[in-house]
Amino acid sequence: MAEDLIKDNVNKDIVVLSIESSCDETSAAVVKNGREVLSNIIATQIDIHKRYGGVVPEIASRNHVDCISTVVDEALNKAGTTLDDIDLVACTYGPGLVGALLVGLSTAKAMAYSAKKPFLGVHHIEGHIAANYITHKDLEPPYICLVVSGGHSNLVYVKDYTEFEILGRTRDDAVGEAFDKVSRVIGLEYPGGPKIDKLAKEGKPTYKLPKTFFEDSLDFSFSGIKTAVINLVHKEGDKINVPDLCASFEEAVTDVLLSNLLKACEMKGTTKVALAGGVSANSYLRSRLDKMGEENNLMIYYPELVYCTDNAAMIGAAAYFDYIAGKTSGWDLNAIPYLKLGDKLRK
Ligand code: KG4
Ligand code: ZN
């Protein structure tokens, strides 16, 4: 494998301590050689934010501060390592909530500086993509990755471990955002994705919802589907069949995602496809993608469920590939809330 050749040059195992705190999960992990997870501790704040119907940034930052030290200690202990055994300290530096990002970033820098270890900032979405390397030890670029999270929806051509080309992106809501907004309107708790996933299994896609496709572009738009659901709920009131609505919403979103994904495969002449991000946990999306894979002779990869939503192991995986490609970050690295995929490459 290409990475074995690079690693031979480094000539030793690389153990990364990684931190993720971009939204409402405080997580720390110890990952060996980008694919082997020695520990992955996740402290989720979902129960705290539930009562507000979504993530409250200031509350998220405060909770990260409260638990980051414990989470990092636990990750090191569970992996049976001390900071001495660590080769690199990595953390997410964007995109995400600025206050939340700063907690992980300051912790990672302080730990790396005090232990005289190199430090590296990781792009959150590159982390989501790299989650696939943990689950699939044989997965190598190039492939197409459909990144569907709460904040992002991108069709990415993964040229190499550290090289990404965006083929399409959402022009308005991210897929996960649409799931969460629709679920709020039908009275389900935050985060809505898993609840819609479950209810849709009891329903049929009987409601007609609009699907947006752009000519000569693989971009997405989900605000039309979301607005149509909101209008339908207001019009029908109690008469609405919630499981059918969930099934219809999932079908409309999945039709759009998979249609563009197939076009991207044709465009790049690739038969390897990976899913990434929180919405890649969706069972309907997975089953439709499996079917599409069978019909079109595609090889399909998904991360295990625990690595779909935010976690630090995926950040440790991405950091490893950056590190063996010769990258580290300076102590002046700041949190970048709107960091775009590929920005790092232009530095
Ligand atoms: O990747 P992630 O943990 O955070 C971001 O980076 O945004 O994604 C969270 C999103 C939420 O919108 C949540 O509703 C959605 O992933 N999600 C799901 C499922 N599990 C999580 N959406 C659909 N079906 C699921 N099973
Ligand atoms: Zn995420």
mmCIF file of C-alpha atoms and ligand atoms in Angstrom:
data_model
loop_
_atom_site.group_PDB
_atom_site.id
_atom_site.type_symbol
_atom_site.label_atom_id
_atom_site.label_comp_id
_atom_site.label_asym_id
_atom_site.label_seq_id
_atom_site.Cartn_x
_atom_site.Cartn_y
_atom_site.Cartn_z
ATOM 1 C CA MET A 1 0.000 0.000 0.000
ATOM 2 C CA ALA A 2 1.174 3.528 -0.713
ATOM 3 C CA GLU A 3 0.915 4.476 2.954
ATOM 4 C CA ASP A 4 3.171 1.540 3.947
ATOM 5 C CA LEU A 5 5.872 2.937 1.700
ATOM 6 C CA ILE A 6 5.559 6.372 3.277
ATOM 7 C CA LYS A 7 5.475 4.851 6.751
ATOM 8 C CA ASP A 8 8.629 2.853 6.039
ATOM 9 C CA ASN A 9 10.348 6.183 5.538
ATOM 10 C CA VAL A 10 9.080 7.330 8.931
ATOM 11 C CA ASN A 11 10.154 3.870 10.098
ATOM 12 C CA LYS A 12 8.117 3.621 13.264
ATOM 13 C CA ASP A 13 4.563 3.484 14.501
ATOM 14 C CA ILE A 14 2.933 6.894 14.799
ATOM 15 C CA VAL A 15 0.645 7.333 17.800
ATOM 16 C CA VAL A 16 -1.612 10.384 17.722
ATOM 17 C CA LEU A 17 -3.527 11.947 20.613
ATOM 18 C CA SER A 18 -6.453 13.728 18.982
ATOM 19 C CA ILE A 19 -9.158 16.090 20.247
ATOM 20 C CA GLU A 20 -12.516 17.042 18.703
ATOM 21 C CA SER A 21 -14.684 19.833 20.151
ATOM 22 C CA SER A 22 -16.194 21.610 17.131
ATOM 23 C CA CYS A 23 -19.848 21.275 18.146
ATOM 24 C CA ASP A 24 -21.597 19.397 20.958
ATOM 25 C CA GLU A 25 -19.316 16.405 21.492
ATOM 26 C CA THR A 26 -16.142 16.615 23.588
ATOM 27 C CA SER A 27 -13.955 13.794 22.392
ATOM 28 C CA ALA A 28 -10.359 12.589 22.709
ATOM 29 C CA ALA A 29 -8.742 9.536 21.129
ATOM 30 C CA VAL A 30 -5.461 7.725 20.753
ATOM 31 C CA VAL A 31 -4.971 6.355 17.232
ATOM 32 C CA LYS A 32 -2.065 4.313 15.868
ATOM 33 C CA ASN A 33 -0.964 4.632 12.250
ATOM 34 C CA GLY A 34 -4.208 6.293 11.174
ATOM 35 C CA ARG A 35 -6.295 3.123 11.292
ATOM 36 C CA GLU A 36 -6.024 1.497 14.700
ATOM 37 C CA VAL A 37 -8.078 3.077 17.485
ATOM 38 C CA LEU A 38 -6.526 2.511 20.924
ATOM 39 C CA SER A 39 -9.191 4.625 22.639
ATOM 40 C CA ASN A 40 -12.010 6.958 21.625
ATOM 41 C CA ILE A 41 -13.830 8.766 24.428
ATOM 42 C CA ILE A 42 -16.912 10.815 23.548
ATOM 43 C CA ALA A 43 -18.781 13.021 26.037
ATOM 44 C CA THR A 44 -21.930 14.115 24.285
ATOM 45 C CA GLN A 45 -23.907 17.228 25.267
ATOM 46 C CA ILE A 46 -27.046 16.165 23.389
ATOM 47 C CA ASP A 47 -29.148 15.938 26.570
ATOM 48 C CA ILE A 48 -28.119 19.467 27.566
ATOM 49 C CA HIS A 49 -28.998 21.050 24.193
ATOM 50 C CA LYS A 50 -32.180 18.993 23.661
ATOM 51 C CA ARG A 51 -34.297 21.340 25.739
ATOM 52 C CA TYR A 52 -33.370 24.268 23.452
ATOM 53 C CA GLY A 53 -34.130 22.325 20.252
ATOM 54 C CA GLY A 54 -30.559 22.679 18.978
ATOM 55 C CA VAL A 55 -26.990 23.468 19.971
ATOM 56 C CA VAL A 56 -26.521 26.693 21.989
ATOM 57 C CA PRO A 57 -22.920 27.792 21.221
ATOM 58 C CA GLU A 58 -22.122 29.440 24.569
ATOM 59 C CA ILE A 59 -23.434 26.465 26.545
ATOM 60 C CA ALA A 60 -21.430 24.127 24.301
ATOM 61 C CA SER A 61 -18.182 26.038 24.990
ATOM 62 C CA ARG A 62 -18.735 25.977 28.754
ATOM 63 C CA ASN A 63 -19.420 22.254 28.756
ATOM 64 C CA HIS A 64 -16.301 21.557 26.680
ATOM 65 C CA VAL A 65 -14.269 23.484 29.275
ATOM 66 C CA ASP A 66 -15.865 21.461 32.086
ATOM 67 C CA CYS A 67 -15.058 18.038 30.704
ATOM 68 C CA ILE A 68 -12.094 18.301 28.295
ATOM 69 C CA SER A 69 -9.385 17.415 30.863
ATOM 70 C CA THR A 70 -11.273 14.350 32.090
ATOM 71 C CA VAL A 71 -11.982 13.185 28.534
ATOM 72 C CA VAL A 72 -8.321 13.540 27.482
ATOM 73 C CA ASP A 73 -7.073 11.759 30.632
ATOM 74 C CA GLU A 74 -9.534 8.953 30.041
ATOM 75 C CA ALA A 75 -8.418 8.556 26.409
ATOM 76 C CA LEU A 76 -4.753 8.280 27.445
ATOM 77 C CA ASN A 77 -5.560 5.864 30.297
ATOM 78 C CA LYS A 78 -7.804 3.622 28.235
ATOM 79 C CA ALA A 79 -5.132 3.387 25.519
ATOM 80 C CA GLY A 80 -2.555 2.491 28.182
ATOM 81 C CA THR A 81 -0.401 5.429 27.080
ATOM 82 C CA THR A 82 1.075 8.528 28.654
ATOM 83 C CA LEU A 83 1.883 11.753 26.859
ATOM 84 C CA ASP A 84 5.469 10.456 26.535
ATOM 85 C CA ASP A 85 4.288 7.688 24.168
ATOM 86 C CA ILE A 86 2.492 10.158 21.911
ATOM 87 C CA ASP A 87 4.167 11.250 18.642
ATOM 88 C CA LEU A 88 1.733 13.991 17.684
ATOM 89 C CA VAL A 89 -1.077 15.974 19.332
ATOM 90 C CA ALA A 90 -3.848 16.878 16.878
ATOM 91 C CA CYS A 91 -7.194 18.641 17.100
ATOM 92 C CA THR A 92 -9.982 20.048 14.957
ATOM 93 C CA TYR A 93 -9.403 23.740 14.162
ATOM 94 C CA GLY A 94 -12.406 24.275 11.867
ATOM 95 C CA PRO A 95 -15.080 24.423 10.677
ATOM 96 C CA GLY A 96 -17.348 24.595 13.721
ATOM 97 C CA LEU A 97 -18.444 26.846 16.570
ATOM 98 C CA VAL A 98 -15.574 29.190 17.363
ATOM 99 C CA GLY A 99 -15.838 29.037 21.171
ATOM 100 C CA ALA A 100 -16.154 25.256 21.099
ATOM 101 C CA LEU A 101 -13.206 24.854 18.710
ATOM 102 C CA LEU A 102 -11.009 27.084 20.880
ATOM 103 C CA VAL A 103 -11.381 24.782 23.888
ATOM 104 C CA GLY A 104 -9.966 21.757 22.018
ATOM 105 C CA LEU A 105 -7.376 23.847 20.215
ATOM 106 C CA SER A 106 -6.000 25.473 23.391
ATOM 107 C CA THR A 107 -5.907 22.119 25.180
ATOM 108 C CA ALA A 108 -4.103 20.388 22.310
ATOM 109 C CA LYS A 109 -1.561 23.199 21.931
ATOM 110 C CA ALA A 110 -0.882 23.355 25.673
ATOM 111 C CA MET A 111 -0.386 19.591 25.893
ATOM 112 C CA ALA A 112 1.861 19.432 22.835
ATOM 113 C CA TYR A 113 3.920 22.454 23.937
ATOM 114 C CA SER A 114 4.446 21.228 27.481
ATOM 115 C CA ALA A 115 5.393 17.720 26.329
ATOM 116 C CA LYS A 116 7.618 19.057 23.486
ATOM 117 C CA LYS A 117 5.565 17.177 20.862
ATOM 118 C CA PRO A 118 4.559 18.354 17.398
ATOM 119 C CA PHE A 119 1.057 19.774 17.013
ATOM 120 C CA LEU A 120 -1.310 19.625 14.055
ATOM 121 C CA GLY A 121 -4.676 21.259 13.295
ATOM 122 C CA VAL A 122 -7.116 19.058 11.371
ATOM 123 C CA HIS A 123 -10.030 19.982 9.119
ATOM 124 C CA HIS A 124 -13.221 18.546 10.640
ATOM 125 C CA ILE A 125 -14.577 17.295 7.306
ATOM 126 C CA GLU A 126 -11.279 15.626 6.419
ATOM 127 C CA GLY A 127 -11.737 13.872 9.756
ATOM 128 C CA HIS A 128 -15.201 12.636 8.763
ATOM 129 C CA ILE A 129 -13.763 11.296 5.495
ATOM 130 C CA ALA A 130 -10.835 9.621 7.313
ATOM 131 C CA ALA A 131 -13.295 7.764 9.603
ATOM 132 C CA ASN A 132 -13.575 5.330 6.685
ATOM 133 C CA TYR A 133 -9.884 4.349 7.000
ATOM 134 C CA ILE A 134 -10.551 3.139 10.545
ATOM 135 C CA THR A 135 -13.390 0.852 9.507
ATOM 136 C CA HIS A 136 -11.919 -0.264 6.165
ATOM 137 C CA LYS A 137 -8.248 -1.110 6.589
ATOM 138 C CA ASP A 138 -7.905 -1.665 2.830
ATOM 139 C CA LEU A 139 -9.553 1.562 1.629
ATOM 140 C CA GLU A 140 -7.194 3.749 -0.385
ATOM 141 C CA PRO A 141 -7.821 6.841 -2.520
ATOM 142 C CA PRO A 142 -8.902 7.739 -5.125
ATOM 143 C CA TYR A 143 -12.645 7.499 -4.447
ATOM 144 C CA ILE A 144 -15.733 9.681 -4.261
ATOM 145 C CA CYS A 145 -16.929 10.595 -0.773
ATOM 146 C CA LEU A 146 -20.418 11.866 -0.042
ATOM 147 C CA VAL A 147 -20.041 13.953 3.117
ATOM 148 C CA VAL A 148 -23.387 14.493 4.821
ATOM 149 C CA SER A 149 -23.283 16.035 8.285
ATOM 150 C CA GLY A 150 -25.207 18.518 10.391
ATOM 151 C CA GLY A 151 -23.246 21.442 8.991
ATOM 152 C CA HIS A 152 -22.005 20.222 5.586
ATOM 153 C CA SER A 153 -23.085 18.416 2.452
ATOM 154 C CA ASN A 154 -20.297 17.909 -0.047
ATOM 155 C CA LEU A 155 -19.505 15.587 -2.898
ATOM 156 C CA VAL A 156 -15.760 15.180 -2.670
ATOM 157 C CA TYR A 157 -13.269 13.529 -4.974
ATOM 158 C CA VAL A 158 -10.628 12.170 -2.601
ATOM 159 C CA LYS A 159 -7.620 12.195 -4.937
ATOM 160 C CA ASP A 160 -5.195 11.189 -2.235
ATOM 161 C CA TYR A 161 -5.156 11.001 1.569
ATOM 162 C CA THR A 162 -4.530 14.737 1.820
ATOM 163 C CA GLU A 163 -5.900 16.004 -1.496
ATOM 164 C CA PHE A 164 -9.556 16.812 -2.005
ATOM 165 C CA GLU A 165 -11.564 18.243 -4.883
ATOM 166 C CA ILE A 166 -15.073 19.464 -4.179
ATOM 167 C CA LEU A 167 -17.397 18.374 -6.973
ATOM 168 C CA GLY A 168 -20.623 19.649 -5.408
ATOM 169 C CA ARG A 169 -21.826 21.354 -2.253
ATOM 170 C CA THR A 170 -25.114 22.479 -0.760
ATOM 171 C CA ARG A 171 -26.273 25.939 -1.730
ATOM 172 C CA ASP A 172 -28.409 26.296 1.403
ATOM 173 C CA ASP A 173 -29.137 23.784 4.193
ATOM 174 C CA ALA A 174 -26.872 20.857 4.983
ATOM 175 C CA VAL A 175 -28.629 17.483 4.901
ATOM 176 C CA GLY A 176 -28.393 16.983 8.667
ATOM 177 C CA GLU A 177 -29.678 20.514 9.209
ATOM 178 C CA ALA A 178 -32.725 19.688 7.056
ATOM 179 C CA PHE A 179 -33.300 16.487 9.086
ATOM 180 C CA ASP A 180 -33.083 18.469 12.333
ATOM 181 C CA LYS A 181 -35.374 21.301 11.141
ATOM 182 C CA VAL A 182 -37.997 18.920 9.769
ATOM 183 C CA SER A 183 -37.964 16.902 12.984
ATOM 184 C CA ARG A 184 -38.464 20.047 15.055
ATOM 185 C CA VAL A 185 -41.529 20.968 12.980
ATOM 186 C CA ILE A 186 -43.092 17.544 13.548
ATOM 187 C CA GLY A 187 -42.337 17.753 17.268
ATOM 188 C CA LEU A 188 -39.420 15.326 17.572
ATOM 189 C CA GLU A 189 -36.462 15.965 19.874
ATOM 190 C CA TYR A 190 -33.028 17.220 18.774
ATOM 191 C CA PRO A 191 -31.124 15.702 17.015
ATOM 192 C CA GLY A 192 -33.835 14.729 14.576
ATOM 193 C CA GLY A 193 -31.866 12.504 12.190
ATOM 194 C CA PRO A 194 -31.971 9.307 14.274
ATOM 195 C CA LYS A 195 -35.664 9.877 15.183
ATOM 196 C CA ILE A 196 -36.696 10.368 11.532
ATOM 197 C CA ASP A 197 -34.612 7.305 10.596
ATOM 198 C CA LYS A 198 -36.587 5.187 13.093
ATOM 199 C CA LEU A 199 -40.070 6.538 12.312
ATOM 200 C CA ALA A 200 -39.573 6.315 8.533
ATOM 201 C CA LYS A 201 -39.283 2.531 8.858
ATOM 202 C CA GLU A 202 -42.952 2.428 9.932
ATOM 203 C CA GLY A 203 -44.135 4.585 7.015
ATOM 204 C CA LYS A 204 -44.443 4.737 3.233
ATOM 205 C CA PRO A 205 -43.281 7.596 0.975
ATOM 206 C CA THR A 206 -46.809 8.763 0.134
ATOM 207 C CA TYR A 207 -46.190 12.543 0.191
ATOM 208 C CA LYS A 208 -44.805 14.197 -2.956
ATOM 209 C CA LEU A 209 -41.942 16.524 -2.085
ATOM 210 C CA PRO A 210 -39.900 18.730 -4.448
ATOM 211 C CA LYS A 211 -36.375 17.710 -5.442
ATOM 212 C CA THR A 212 -33.874 20.252 -6.698
ATOM 213 C CA PHE A 213 -31.311 19.444 -9.389
ATOM 214 C CA PHE A 214 -29.018 22.001 -11.015
ATOM 215 C CA GLU A 215 -28.096 21.915 -14.665
ATOM 216 C CA ASP A 216 -24.350 21.400 -15.229
ATOM 217 C CA SER A 217 -23.652 21.278 -11.508
ATOM 218 C CA LEU A 218 -23.472 18.623 -8.818
ATOM 219 C CA ASP A 219 -24.543 21.121 -6.140
ATOM 220 C CA PHE A 220 -27.396 20.359 -3.766
ATOM 221 C CA SER A 221 -30.291 22.352 -2.339
ATOM 222 C CA PHE A 222 -32.432 21.038 0.495
ATOM 223 C CA SER A 223 -34.307 24.163 1.560
ATOM 224 C CA GLY A 224 -37.146 23.432 -0.930
ATOM 225 C CA ILE A 225 -37.791 19.969 0.532
ATOM 226 C CA LYS A 226 -37.599 21.369 4.062
ATOM 227 C CA THR A 227 -40.023 24.234 3.315
ATOM 228 C CA ALA A 228 -42.465 21.869 1.566
ATOM 229 C CA VAL A 229 -42.525 19.661 4.692
ATOM 230 C CA ILE A 230 -43.087 22.675 6.957
ATOM 231 C CA ASN A 231 -45.959 23.909 4.763
ATOM 232 C CA LEU A 232 -47.501 20.444 4.646
ATOM 233 C CA VAL A 233 -47.397 20.111 8.443
ATOM 234 C CA HIS A 234 -49.025 23.517 8.879
ATOM 235 C CA LYS A 235 -51.722 22.724 6.287
ATOM 236 C CA GLU A 236 -52.589 19.198 7.442
ATOM 237 C CA GLY A 237 -52.206 19.728 11.206
ATOM 238 C CA ASP A 238 -53.130 16.610 13.196
ATOM 239 C CA LYS A 239 -54.125 14.752 10.044
ATOM 240 C CA ILE A 240 -50.499 14.390 9.016
ATOM 241 C CA ASN A 241 -49.166 10.833 8.955
ATOM 242 C CA VAL A 242 -45.772 11.326 10.623
ATOM 243 C CA PRO A 243 -44.126 7.992 9.653
ATOM 244 C CA ASP A 244 -45.230 8.501 6.007
ATOM 245 C CA LEU A 245 -43.890 12.052 6.080
ATOM 246 C CA CYS A 246 -40.535 10.848 7.468
ATOM 247 C CA ALA A 247 -40.338 8.164 4.770
ATOM 248 C CA SER A 248 -41.220 10.704 2.043
ATOM 249 C CA PHE A 249 -38.624 13.186 3.309
ATOM 250 C CA GLU A 250 -35.883 10.536 3.444
ATOM 251 C CA GLU A 251 -36.763 9.325 -0.038
ATOM 252 C CA ALA A 252 -36.676 12.822 -1.577
ATOM 253 C CA VAL A 253 -33.341 13.698 0.080
ATOM 254 C CA THR A 254 -31.784 10.342 -0.832
ATOM 255 C CA ASP A 255 -32.934 10.567 -4.480
ATOM 256 C CA VAL A 256 -31.106 13.890 -4.837
ATOM 257 C CA LEU A 257 -27.955 12.741 -2.999
ATOM 258 C CA LEU A 258 -27.586 9.482 -4.897
ATOM 259 C CA SER A 259 -28.394 10.915 -8.300
ATOM 260 C CA ASN A 260 -25.537 13.443 -7.948
ATOM 261 C CA LEU A 261 -23.275 10.810 -6.436
ATOM 262 C CA LEU A 262 -23.726 8.527 -9.441
ATOM 263 C CA LYS A 263 -23.029 11.431 -11.823
ATOM 264 C CA ALA A 264 -19.841 12.185 -9.856
ATOM 265 C CA CYS A 265 -18.688 8.557 -10.240
ATOM 266 C CA GLU A 266 -19.303 8.715 -13.979
ATOM 267 C CA MET A 267 -17.522 12.061 -14.233
ATOM 268 C CA LYS A 268 -14.410 10.790 -12.455
ATOM 269 C CA GLY A 269 -14.586 7.243 -13.820
ATOM 270 C CA THR A 270 -14.356 5.802 -10.333
ATOM 271 C CA THR A 271 -16.203 2.825 -8.885
ATOM 272 C CA LYS A 272 -15.240 3.388 -5.240
ATOM 273 C CA VAL A 273 -17.670 5.330 -3.049
ATOM 274 C CA ALA A 274 -17.549 6.238 0.646
ATOM 275 C CA LEU A 275 -20.077 7.920 2.918
ATOM 276 C CA ALA A 276 -19.092 10.215 5.788
ATOM 277 C CA GLY A 277 -20.645 12.502 8.412
ATOM 278 C CA GLY A 278 -23.510 12.131 10.880
ATOM 279 C CA VAL A 279 -26.182 11.450 8.239
ATOM 280 C CA SER A 280 -24.155 8.504 6.915
ATOM 281 C CA ALA A 281 -25.622 6.676 9.936
ATOM 282 C CA ASN A 282 -29.020 6.822 8.186
ATOM 283 C CA SER A 283 -30.242 3.302 7.500
ATOM 284 C CA TYR A 284 -32.421 4.201 4.492
ATOM 285 C CA LEU A 285 -29.549 6.092 2.812
ATOM 286 C CA ARG A 286 -27.257 3.103 3.418
ATOM 287 C CA SER A 287 -29.706 0.591 2.013
ATOM 288 C CA ARG A 288 -30.370 2.699 -1.105
ATOM 289 C CA LEU A 289 -26.626 3.190 -1.602
ATOM 290 C CA ASP A 290 -26.050 -0.567 -1.295
ATOM 291 C CA LYS A 291 -28.697 -1.119 -3.976
ATOM 292 C CA MET A 292 -27.127 1.532 -6.216
ATOM 293 C CA GLY A 293 -23.759 -0.129 -5.679
ATOM 294 C CA GLU A 294 -25.101 -3.524 -6.780
ATOM 295 C CA GLU A 295 -26.830 -2.081 -9.837
ATOM 296 C CA ASN A 296 -23.785 -0.089 -10.960
ATOM 297 C CA ASN A 297 -20.915 -2.312 -9.815
ATOM 298 C CA LEU A 298 -19.674 0.164 -7.247
ATOM 299 C CA MET A 299 -17.710 -0.645 -4.100
ATOM 300 C CA ILE A 300 -19.426 1.026 -1.154
ATOM 301 C CA TYR A 301 -17.778 1.987 2.148
ATOM 302 C CA TYR A 302 -19.321 3.446 5.311
ATOM 303 C CA PRO A 303 -17.757 4.178 8.684
ATOM 304 C CA GLU A 304 -19.018 2.139 11.661
ATOM 305 C CA LEU A 305 -21.857 4.004 13.384
ATOM 306 C CA VAL A 306 -19.676 5.321 16.230
ATOM 307 C CA TYR A 307 -17.335 6.962 13.687
ATOM 308 C CA CYS A 308 -20.174 8.550 11.627
ATOM 309 C CA THR A 309 -21.075 11.271 14.123
ATOM 310 C CA ASP A 310 -18.454 13.540 15.720
ATOM 311 C CA ASN A 311 -15.563 11.730 17.406
ATOM 312 C CA ALA A 312 -11.848 12.307 17.938
ATOM 313 C CA ALA A 313 -10.677 9.002 16.425
ATOM 314 C CA MET A 314 -11.506 10.289 12.937
ATOM 315 C CA ILE A 315 -9.408 13.408 13.672
ATOM 316 C CA GLY A 316 -6.493 11.170 14.722
ATOM 317 C CA ALA A 317 -6.836 9.211 11.469
ATOM 318 C CA ALA A 318 -6.789 12.352 9.297
ATOM 319 C CA ALA A 319 -3.896 13.801 11.339
ATOM 320 C CA TYR A 320 -1.764 10.732 10.705
ATOM 321 C CA PHE A 321 -2.021 11.073 6.925
ATOM 322 C CA ASP A 322 -1.229 14.799 7.093
ATOM 323 C CA TYR A 323 1.713 14.141 9.410
ATOM 324 C CA ILE A 324 3.347 11.449 7.279
ATOM 325 C CA ALA A 325 2.925 13.810 4.318
ATOM 326 C CA GLY A 326 5.152 16.238 6.261
ATOM 327 C CA LYS A 327 2.585 18.626 7.754
ATOM 328 C CA THR A 328 2.505 20.142 11.242
ATOM 329 C CA SER A 329 0.961 23.400 12.514
ATOM 330 C CA GLY A 330 2.450 26.414 14.276
ATOM 331 C CA TRP A 331 1.534 27.524 17.815
ATOM 332 C CA ASP A 332 -0.243 30.530 16.263
ATOM 333 C CA LEU A 333 -2.896 28.368 14.562
ATOM 334 C CA ASN A 334 -6.322 29.866 15.287
ATOM 335 C CA ALA A 335 -9.814 28.374 15.189
ATOM 336 C CA ILE A 336 -11.440 28.976 11.790
ATOM 337 C CA PRO A 337 -15.240 28.591 12.060
ATOM 338 C CA TYR A 338 -15.869 28.741 8.285
ATOM 339 C CA LEU A 339 -12.830 26.785 7.135
ATOM 340 C CA LYS A 340 -13.499 25.308 3.702
ATOM 341 C CA LEU A 341 -12.384 21.880 2.582
ATOM 342 C CA GLY A 342 -9.166 22.277 0.601
ATOM 343 C CA ASP A 343 -8.269 25.650 2.199
ATOM 344 C CA LYS A 344 -5.374 24.036 3.995
ATOM 345 C CA LEU A 345 -3.899 22.983 0.665
ATOM 346 C CA ARG A 346 -3.568 26.560 -0.506
ATOM 347 C CA LYS A 347 -1.524 27.658 2.518
HETATM 348 O O1 KG4 B 1 -21.318 14.837 11.666
HETATM 349 P P1 KG4 B 1 -22.158 15.253 12.784
HETATM 350 O O2 KG4 B 1 -22.074 14.488 14.095
HETATM 351 O O3 KG4 B 1 -21.931 16.747 13.163
HETATM 352 C C1 KG4 B 1 -21.534 17.711 12.224
HETATM 353 O O4 KG4 B 1 -20.327 17.744 11.877
HETATM 354 O O5 KG4 B 1 -22.438 18.445 11.788
HETATM 355 O O6 KG4 B 1 -23.648 15.203 12.244
HETATM 356 C C2 KG4 B 1 -24.758 15.467 13.043
HETATM 357 C C3 KG4 B 1 -25.986 15.334 12.161
HETATM 358 C C4 KG4 B 1 -27.263 15.806 12.850
HETATM 359 O O7 KG4 B 1 -27.910 16.699 11.974
HETATM 360 C C5 KG4 B 1 -28.069 14.526 13.040
HETATM 361 O O8 KG4 B 1 -29.457 14.723 12.979
HETATM 362 C C6 KG4 B 1 -27.581 13.687 11.863
HETATM 363 O O9 KG4 B 1 -26.198 13.966 11.790
HETATM 364 N N1 KG4 B 1 -27.788 12.251 12.061
HETATM 365 C C7 KG4 B 1 -28.615 11.496 11.294
HETATM 366 C C8 KG4 B 1 -28.603 10.192 11.830
HETATM 367 N N2 KG4 B 1 -27.745 10.187 12.906
HETATM 368 C C9 KG4 B 1 -27.251 11.460 13.018
HETATM 369 N N3 KG4 B 1 -29.365 11.846 10.232
HETATM 370 C C10 KG4 B 1 -30.120 10.873 9.675
HETATM 371 N N4 KG4 B 1 -30.173 9.610 10.137
HETATM 372 C C11 KG4 B 1 -29.436 9.214 11.197
HETATM 373 N N5 KG4 B 1 -29.497 7.973 11.639
HETATM 374 ZN ZN ZN B 2 -19.070 16.527 12.209
#
